[in-house]
mmCIF file of C-alpha atoms in Angstrom:
data_model
loop_
_atom_site.group_PDB
_atom_site.id
_atom_site.type_symbol
_atom_site.label_atom_id
_atom_site.label_comp_id
_atom_site.label_asym_id
_atom_site.label_seq_id
_atom_site.Cartn_x
_atom_site.Cartn_y
_atom_site.Cartn_z
ATOM 1 C CA MET A 26 25.879 -95.881 32.544
ATOM 2 C CA ALA A 27 29.142 -96.133 30.621
ATOM 3 C CA ALA A 28 30.286 -99.516 31.894
ATOM 4 C CA ALA A 29 28.535 -102.836 31.599
ATOM 5 C CA SER A 30 26.323 -103.542 34.583
ATOM 6 C CA VAL A 31 28.384 -105.698 36.912
ATOM 7 C CA THR A 32 27.338 -105.301 40.514
ATOM 8 C CA ARG A 33 29.340 -107.798 42.594
ATOM 9 C CA LYS A 34 32.291 -105.933 44.105
ATOM 10 C CA ARG A 35 35.657 -107.350 45.034
ATOM 11 C CA LYS A 36 36.638 -107.258 48.674
ATOM 12 C CA ALA A 37 38.400 -104.114 49.806
ATOM 13 C CA GLY A 38 41.189 -106.360 51.022
ATOM 14 C CA ASP A 39 42.489 -106.792 47.502
ATOM 15 C CA ALA A 40 43.947 -103.306 47.829
ATOM 16 C CA ARG A 41 46.960 -105.057 49.325
ATOM 17 C CA GLY A 42 49.817 -105.749 46.951
ATOM 18 C CA SER A 43 51.501 -103.771 44.266
ATOM 19 C CA GLY A 44 51.931 -103.904 40.519
ATOM 20 C CA GLY A 45 54.515 -101.111 40.507
ATOM 21 C CA GLY A 46 57.987 -102.520 40.844
ATOM 22 C CA GLY A 47 61.154 -100.576 41.359
ATOM 23 C CA LYS A 48 64.464 -101.215 39.714
ATOM 24 C CA SER A 49 65.766 -104.758 39.833
ATOM 25 C CA ASN A 50 69.287 -106.071 39.636
ATOM 26 C CA ALA A 51 68.808 -106.784 35.943
ATOM 27 C CA GLY A 52 71.678 -104.397 35.148
ATOM 28 C CA ARG A 53 73.968 -106.352 32.934
ATOM 29 C CA ARG A 54 71.813 -109.419 32.478
ATOM 30 C CA GLU A 55 70.065 -110.214 29.244
ATOM 31 C CA SER A 56 67.253 -107.736 28.652
ATOM 32 C CA PRO A 57 63.835 -109.068 29.709
ATOM 33 C CA ALA A 58 62.525 -107.812 26.375
ATOM 34 C CA LYS A 59 64.450 -110.669 24.770
ATOM 35 C CA ARG A 60 62.978 -113.387 26.941
ATOM 36 C CA GLY A 61 59.744 -115.268 26.351
ATOM 37 C CA SER A 62 58.818 -113.505 23.135
ATOM 38 C CA HIS A 63 56.061 -116.004 22.246
ATOM 39 C CA ALA A 64 52.753 -114.675 20.909
ATOM 40 C CA GLY A 65 50.952 -115.057 24.232
ATOM 41 C CA ALA A 66 53.424 -112.954 26.201
ATOM 42 C CA LYS A 67 52.422 -109.892 28.183
ATOM 43 C CA TYR A 68 54.527 -106.788 27.594
ATOM 44 C CA ILE A 69 54.573 -104.702 30.780
ATOM 45 C CA GLY A 70 56.854 -101.739 31.410
ATOM 46 C CA ALA A 71 56.918 -98.175 32.676
ATOM 47 C CA HIS A 72 57.022 -94.586 31.498
ATOM 48 C CA VAL A 73 60.707 -93.692 31.772
ATOM 49 C CA ALA A 74 62.562 -90.373 31.837
ATOM 50 C CA ILE A 75 64.690 -89.099 28.954
ATOM 51 C CA ARG A 76 67.234 -87.297 31.117
ATOM 52 C CA GLY A 77 70.660 -87.775 29.593
ATOM 53 C CA GLY A 78 69.268 -88.495 26.146
ATOM 54 C CA LEU A 79 66.481 -90.470 24.504
ATOM 55 C CA TRP A 80 68.691 -93.555 24.336
ATOM 56 C CA GLU A 81 69.020 -93.579 28.124
ATOM 57 C CA ALA A 82 65.292 -94.304 28.332
ATOM 58 C CA VAL A 83 66.010 -97.682 26.738
ATOM 59 C CA GLU A 84 68.571 -98.498 29.423
ATOM 60 C CA SER A 85 66.284 -97.333 32.231
ATOM 61 C CA SER A 86 63.516 -99.623 31.009
ATOM 62 C CA ALA A 87 65.799 -102.623 30.628
ATOM 63 C CA GLU A 88 67.346 -102.133 34.064
ATOM 64 C CA MET A 89 63.941 -102.159 35.775
ATOM 65 C CA GLY A 90 62.888 -105.290 33.883
ATOM 66 C CA GLY A 91 60.456 -103.678 31.460
ATOM 67 C CA ARG A 92 59.418 -105.564 28.347
ATOM 68 C CA CYS A 93 58.099 -102.337 26.826
ATOM 69 C CA PHE A 94 58.274 -98.672 27.768
ATOM 70 C CA ALA A 95 56.838 -95.213 27.230
ATOM 71 C CA LEU A 96 58.607 -91.859 27.046
ATOM 72 C CA PHE A 97 58.110 -88.238 26.084
ATOM 73 C CA LEU A 98 59.846 -87.111 22.919
ATOM 74 C CA GLY A 99 60.785 -83.706 24.315
ATOM 75 C CA SER A 100 59.889 -81.011 26.823
ATOM 76 C CA GLN A 101 56.258 -80.820 27.946
ATOM 77 C CA ARG A 102 56.603 -77.121 28.714
ATOM 78 C CA SER A 103 57.237 -75.566 25.312
ATOM 79 C CA TRP A 104 55.621 -75.509 21.898
ATOM 80 C CA THR A 105 59.018 -75.199 20.238
ATOM 81 C CA ARG A 106 61.814 -77.761 20.329
ATOM 82 C CA SER A 107 65.234 -78.212 18.854
ATOM 83 C CA ALA A 108 65.439 -80.516 15.862
ATOM 84 C CA LEU A 109 66.068 -84.160 16.674
ATOM 85 C CA ASP A 110 69.781 -84.917 16.533
ATOM 86 C CA PRO A 111 70.392 -87.691 13.954
ATOM 87 C CA GLU A 112 73.101 -89.126 16.215
ATOM 88 C CA ALA A 113 70.656 -89.300 19.119
ATOM 89 C CA ALA A 114 68.146 -91.073 16.881
ATOM 90 C CA ARG A 115 70.814 -93.551 15.755
ATOM 91 C CA ARG A 116 71.848 -94.313 19.337
ATOM 92 C CA PHE A 117 68.216 -94.803 20.365
ATOM 93 C CA ARG A 118 67.627 -97.307 17.554
ATOM 94 C CA GLU A 119 70.856 -99.149 18.376
ATOM 95 C CA ARG A 120 69.989 -99.401 22.079
ATOM 96 C CA CYS A 121 66.520 -100.764 21.245
ATOM 97 C CA ALA A 122 68.100 -103.440 19.061
ATOM 98 C CA ALA A 123 70.736 -104.289 21.675
ATOM 99 C CA ARG A 124 68.133 -104.607 24.446
ATOM 100 C CA GLY A 125 65.667 -106.559 22.327
ATOM 101 C CA TYR A 126 62.892 -103.969 22.090
ATOM 102 C CA ASP A 127 60.785 -103.845 18.934
ATOM 103 C CA PRO A 128 60.343 -100.064 18.541
ATOM 104 C CA THR A 129 57.470 -100.496 16.105
ATOM 105 C CA ARG A 130 55.326 -102.389 18.620
ATOM 106 C CA HIS A 131 56.577 -102.067 22.192
ATOM 107 C CA VAL A 132 57.695 -98.474 22.615
ATOM 108 C CA LEU A 133 54.826 -96.038 23.233
ATOM 109 C CA PRO A 134 55.810 -92.367 23.058
ATOM 110 C CA HIS A 135 53.369 -90.041 24.830
ATOM 111 C CA GLY A 136 52.287 -86.806 23.201
ATOM 112 C CA SER A 137 52.724 -83.358 24.682
ATOM 113 C CA TYR A 138 50.106 -82.233 27.188
ATOM 114 C CA LEU A 139 50.100 -78.808 25.514
ATOM 115 C CA MET A 140 48.364 -80.195 22.454
ATOM 116 C CA ASN A 141 44.639 -79.781 21.924
ATOM 117 C CA CYS A 142 43.788 -80.971 18.434
ATOM 118 C CA GLY A 143 40.121 -80.223 19.077
ATOM 119 C CA SER A 144 40.602 -76.658 20.313
ATOM 120 C CA PRO A 145 38.060 -74.022 19.258
ATOM 121 C CA ARG A 146 40.884 -71.462 19.317
ATOM 122 C CA ASP A 147 42.515 -71.386 15.902
ATOM 123 C CA ASP A 148 45.974 -70.458 17.217
ATOM 124 C CA VAL A 149 46.017 -73.406 19.627
ATOM 125 C CA PHE A 150 44.603 -75.749 16.990
ATOM 126 C CA GLN A 151 47.266 -74.754 14.448
ATOM 127 C CA LYS A 152 50.080 -75.163 16.991
ATOM 128 C CA SER A 153 48.676 -78.504 18.107
ATOM 129 C CA ARG A 154 48.390 -79.782 14.571
ATOM 130 C CA ALA A 155 51.965 -78.673 13.833
ATOM 131 C CA MET A 156 53.221 -80.399 16.989
ATOM 132 C CA LEU A 157 51.421 -83.581 16.002
ATOM 133 C CA VAL A 158 53.237 -83.538 12.662
ATOM 134 C CA ASP A 159 56.547 -82.811 14.402
ATOM 135 C CA GLU A 160 56.139 -85.621 16.916
ATOM 136 C CA LEU A 161 55.145 -88.154 14.262
ATOM 137 C CA GLY A 162 58.261 -87.093 12.362
ATOM 138 C CA ARG A 163 60.362 -87.761 15.457
ATOM 139 C CA CYS A 164 58.730 -91.168 15.807
ATOM 140 C CA ARG A 165 59.617 -91.924 12.222
ATOM 141 C CA ALA A 166 63.250 -90.924 12.734
ATOM 142 C CA LEU A 167 63.474 -93.054 15.892
ATOM 143 C CA GLY A 168 61.942 -96.086 14.185
ATOM 144 C CA LEU A 169 58.805 -95.970 16.337
ATOM 145 C CA GLY A 170 55.517 -97.359 15.087
ATOM 146 C CA LEU A 171 53.058 -95.951 17.652
ATOM 147 C CA TYR A 172 52.277 -92.472 19.003
ATOM 148 C CA ASN A 173 49.896 -92.014 21.938
ATOM 149 C CA PHE A 174 48.154 -88.698 22.681
ATOM 150 C CA HIS A 175 45.135 -87.173 24.406
ATOM 151 C CA PRO A 176 42.463 -86.400 21.792
ATOM 152 C CA GLY A 177 41.448 -82.895 22.895
ATOM 153 C CA SER A 178 38.825 -80.676 24.440
ATOM 154 C CA SER A 179 36.059 -78.430 23.178
ATOM 155 C CA LEU A 180 36.700 -76.039 26.101
ATOM 156 C CA GLY A 181 32.931 -75.772 26.249
ATOM 157 C CA SER A 182 32.931 -73.417 23.256
ATOM 158 C CA ILE A 183 32.018 -75.834 20.446
ATOM 159 C CA THR A 184 30.010 -79.030 20.263
ATOM 160 C CA ALA A 185 31.633 -82.372 20.978
ATOM 161 C CA ASP A 186 30.938 -83.387 17.384
ATOM 162 C CA ARG A 187 32.772 -80.331 16.018
ATOM 163 C CA CYS A 188 35.666 -81.062 18.381
ATOM 164 C CA ILE A 189 35.793 -84.656 17.105
ATOM 165 C CA GLN A 190 35.838 -83.403 13.502
ATOM 166 C CA LYS A 191 38.799 -81.156 14.251
ATOM 167 C CA ILE A 192 40.717 -83.972 15.932
ATOM 168 C CA ALA A 193 40.159 -86.303 12.994
ATOM 169 C CA GLY A 194 41.172 -83.516 10.608
ATOM 170 C CA ALA A 195 44.425 -82.948 12.506
ATOM 171 C CA ILE A 196 45.173 -86.677 12.348
ATOM 172 C CA ASP A 197 44.478 -86.761 8.606
ATOM 173 C CA HIS A 198 46.797 -83.794 8.085
ATOM 174 C CA ALA A 199 49.581 -85.444 10.103
ATOM 175 C CA HIS A 200 49.152 -88.727 8.253
ATOM 176 C CA GLN A 201 49.611 -86.895 4.960
ATOM 177 C CA GLN A 202 52.849 -85.345 6.198
ATOM 178 C CA VAL A 203 54.399 -88.398 7.888
ATOM 179 C CA PRO A 204 53.996 -92.010 6.732
ATOM 180 C CA ALA A 205 53.524 -95.261 8.637
ATOM 181 C CA VAL A 206 53.276 -94.174 12.305
ATOM 182 C CA VAL A 207 49.989 -95.194 13.982
ATOM 183 C CA THR A 208 48.260 -92.431 15.955
ATOM 184 C CA VAL A 209 46.925 -93.918 19.201
ATOM 185 C CA LEU A 210 44.065 -92.096 20.930
ATOM 186 C CA GLU A 211 43.967 -92.304 24.719
ATOM 187 C CA ASN A 212 40.628 -92.686 26.448
ATOM 188 C CA MET A 213 39.859 -89.874 28.854
ATOM 189 C CA CYS A 214 37.950 -89.627 32.136
ATOM 190 C CA CYS A 215 35.009 -87.400 31.031
ATOM 191 C CA GLN A 216 36.466 -84.472 32.961
ATOM 192 C CA GLY A 217 35.121 -81.102 31.872
ATOM 193 C CA SER A 218 34.785 -80.740 28.107
ATOM 194 C CA THR A 219 37.365 -83.342 27.073
ATOM 195 C CA VAL A 220 36.329 -85.848 24.430
ATOM 196 C CA GLY A 221 37.261 -89.524 24.359
ATOM 197 C CA GLY A 222 35.936 -90.551 27.759
ATOM 198 C CA GLN A 223 33.210 -92.654 26.201
ATOM 199 C CA PHE A 224 34.149 -95.453 23.805
ATOM 200 C CA SER A 225 31.552 -94.100 21.382
ATOM 201 C CA GLU A 226 33.498 -90.824 21.140
ATOM 202 C CA LEU A 227 36.728 -92.659 20.318
ATOM 203 C CA LYS A 228 34.881 -94.573 17.600
ATOM 204 C CA SER A 229 33.486 -91.319 16.224
ATOM 205 C CA ILE A 230 37.026 -89.970 15.834
ATOM 206 C CA ILE A 231 38.214 -93.182 14.182
ATOM 207 C CA ASP A 232 35.247 -93.185 11.794
ATOM 208 C CA ARG A 233 36.236 -89.713 10.543
ATOM 209 C CA VAL A 234 39.916 -90.565 9.917
ATOM 210 C CA ARG A 235 40.617 -91.419 6.289
ATOM 211 C CA ASP A 236 43.287 -94.079 6.884
ATOM 212 C CA GLN A 237 41.854 -96.095 9.747
ATOM 213 C CA SER A 238 44.722 -98.593 9.527
ATOM 214 C CA ARG A 239 46.848 -95.840 11.107
ATOM 215 C CA VAL A 240 44.705 -95.122 14.136
ATOM 216 C CA GLY A 241 44.231 -97.026 17.384
ATOM 217 C CA VAL A 242 43.361 -96.700 21.063
ATOM 218 C CA CYS A 243 45.303 -96.825 24.332
ATOM 219 C CA LEU A 244 43.056 -97.724 27.272
ATOM 220 C CA ASP A 245 44.028 -96.067 30.536
ATOM 221 C CA THR A 246 42.539 -98.005 33.454
ATOM 222 C CA CYS A 247 42.289 -94.977 35.766
ATOM 223 C CA HIS A 248 40.596 -92.921 33.065
ATOM 224 C CA ALA A 249 38.171 -95.738 32.253
ATOM 225 C CA PHE A 250 37.226 -96.212 35.906
ATOM 226 C CA ALA A 251 36.797 -92.472 36.424
ATOM 227 C CA ALA A 252 34.591 -92.358 33.330
ATOM 228 C CA GLY A 253 32.300 -95.035 34.793
ATOM 229 C CA TYR A 254 33.651 -98.350 33.501
ATOM 230 C CA ASP A 255 33.609 -100.523 36.617
ATOM 231 C CA LEU A 256 36.923 -102.374 36.593
ATOM 232 C CA ALA A 257 36.641 -102.988 40.341
ATOM 233 C CA ALA A 258 33.637 -105.262 39.898
ATOM 234 C CA VAL A 259 34.031 -109.009 39.544
ATOM 235 C CA GLY A 260 34.341 -109.550 35.797
ATOM 236 C CA GLY A 261 34.758 -105.826 35.258
ATOM 237 C CA VAL A 262 37.852 -106.069 33.065
ATOM 238 C CA SER A 263 36.231 -108.639 30.790
ATOM 239 C CA ALA A 264 33.016 -106.598 30.661
ATOM 240 C CA MET A 265 34.934 -103.454 29.673
ATOM 241 C CA LEU A 266 36.780 -105.280 26.899
ATOM 242 C CA ASP A 267 33.507 -106.775 25.651
ATOM 243 C CA GLN A 268 31.991 -103.309 25.503
ATOM 244 C CA PHE A 269 35.089 -101.901 23.793
ATOM 245 C CA ASP A 270 34.926 -104.658 21.211
ATOM 246 C CA THR A 271 31.249 -103.942 20.545
ATOM 247 C CA GLU A 272 31.583 -100.150 20.340
ATOM 248 C CA VAL A 273 35.061 -99.734 18.838
ATOM 249 C CA GLY A 274 36.619 -103.089 17.938
ATOM 250 C CA LEU A 275 39.455 -104.890 19.732
ATOM 251 C CA HIS A 276 41.609 -104.706 16.609
ATOM 252 C CA TYR A 277 41.975 -100.984 17.387
ATOM 253 C CA LEU A 278 43.378 -101.641 20.889
ATOM 254 C CA LYS A 279 47.101 -100.937 20.552
ATOM 255 C CA ALA A 280 48.195 -100.301 24.160
ATOM 256 C CA MET A 281 47.162 -99.837 27.802
ATOM 257 C CA HIS A 282 48.145 -97.541 30.652
ATOM 258 C CA LEU A 283 47.990 -99.408 33.964
ATOM 259 C CA ASN A 284 47.007 -97.039 36.768
ATOM 260 C CA ASP A 285 44.901 -97.407 39.882
ATOM 261 C CA SER A 286 42.539 -94.526 40.714
ATOM 262 C CA LYS A 287 42.477 -92.182 43.695
ATOM 263 C CA GLY A 288 38.915 -91.238 42.798
ATOM 264 C CA LYS A 289 35.780 -93.356 43.021
ATOM 265 C CA LEU A 290 33.944 -94.961 40.119
ATOM 266 C CA GLY A 291 32.578 -92.302 37.767
ATOM 267 C CA CYS A 292 34.320 -89.418 39.559
ATOM 268 C CA HIS A 293 35.561 -87.904 36.250
ATOM 269 C CA LEU A 294 38.905 -87.057 37.894
ATOM 270 C CA ASP A 295 42.281 -87.950 36.386
ATOM 271 C CA ARG A 296 44.026 -88.933 39.626
ATOM 272 C CA HIS A 297 46.404 -91.869 39.290
ATOM 273 C CA GLU A 298 47.289 -94.077 42.252
ATOM 274 C CA ASP A 299 49.832 -96.848 42.739
ATOM 275 C CA ILE A 300 48.441 -100.191 41.626
ATOM 276 C CA GLY A 301 46.616 -101.964 44.439
ATOM 277 C CA LYS A 302 46.357 -98.821 46.570
ATOM 278 C CA GLY A 303 43.414 -97.151 44.863
ATOM 279 C CA GLN A 304 39.719 -97.638 44.243
ATOM 280 C CA ILE A 305 40.208 -100.209 41.466
ATOM 281 C CA GLY A 306 42.230 -102.668 43.552
ATOM 282 C CA ILE A 307 44.826 -105.303 42.747
ATOM 283 C CA SER A 308 42.417 -107.998 41.516
ATOM 284 C CA ALA A 309 41.503 -106.056 38.386
ATOM 285 C CA PHE A 310 45.173 -105.852 37.419
ATOM 286 C CA GLN A 311 45.551 -109.584 38.028
ATOM 287 C CA ASP A 312 42.651 -110.063 35.626
ATOM 288 C CA ILE A 313 44.406 -107.839 33.075
ATOM 289 C CA VAL A 314 47.587 -109.901 33.292
ATOM 290 C CA ASN A 315 45.565 -113.094 32.794
ATOM 291 C CA GLU A 316 43.395 -111.723 29.971
ATOM 292 C CA PRO A 317 44.454 -113.341 26.638
ATOM 293 C CA ARG A 318 42.860 -110.557 24.601
ATOM 294 C CA LEU A 319 45.601 -108.249 25.910
ATOM 295 C CA ASP A 320 48.502 -110.375 24.760
ATOM 296 C CA GLY A 321 51.215 -108.700 22.730
ATOM 297 C CA ILE A 322 50.407 -105.013 23.344
ATOM 298 C CA PRO A 323 52.482 -102.596 25.463
ATOM 299 C CA MET A 324 51.028 -102.069 28.947
ATOM 300 C CA ILE A 325 52.578 -99.061 30.650
ATOM 301 C CA LEU A 326 52.754 -98.278 34.378
ATOM 302 C CA GLU A 327 52.234 -94.554 34.984
ATOM 303 C CA THR A 328 51.840 -94.601 38.752
ATOM 304 C CA PRO A 329 52.805 -91.641 40.988
ATOM 305 C CA GLY A 330 56.398 -91.464 42.081
ATOM 306 C CA ARG A 331 57.626 -93.921 39.477
#
């Protein structure tokens, strides 16, 4: 079984409560990103829209009280995009500075869902690799230090090991083209022929990347639960982190996505639910907030309807 064996379950009653959080009246007050910036702080925020310009994402995050945020760097529906406007990049960097966000550590751009850097189809692989380079270049222009993306899928046509080799090769290629930005692999839910659902698969990708100082992991709680890591059990969060440390290494953990799960443990379905309303339950997220090993990294809410 993927997760550590922890059998005592929390009461179903802990499904009450919410970790979501709508917009507050923070408006013109000092940005929460500026407050309490000691080493032990938790950085929790949301995935925000880029309607109106990339810089507006900064304002949206600050207004809802986020101490970090995630965003897409462009349309999720097209392989081709217009070049990044230097003025837009400048305004984004200025807004981050004004609102107290460190773009190298606490802004987590999410990669395009079109990408499949492990695809057995050469045309898709080449387009995915080119998009990875393009998105890292955008991160560089925006002053961002992290870039989160889904590793890829074999589509059932090649072995998982060959898929992992292709993903690592795409990362190496992108690293050669664009300096500094850390590529952050997201754990998956073991759905179909995707790779990255097991911690061992993430480690296999990392092991094949030449510059391992520029690779990390974003743990998605819904994906982990759907893959079989039992966060709903008493001690489940700690057990998962222990296992991650053993199989991958906690120094590779760069971010988290905080999502409850519509599906049951080990369902292999990527179905996010509002925090406290799903199968994981609110207590696990309370444990996450109180877990010192998760200090200092961006933790992003991706719940439905947010």
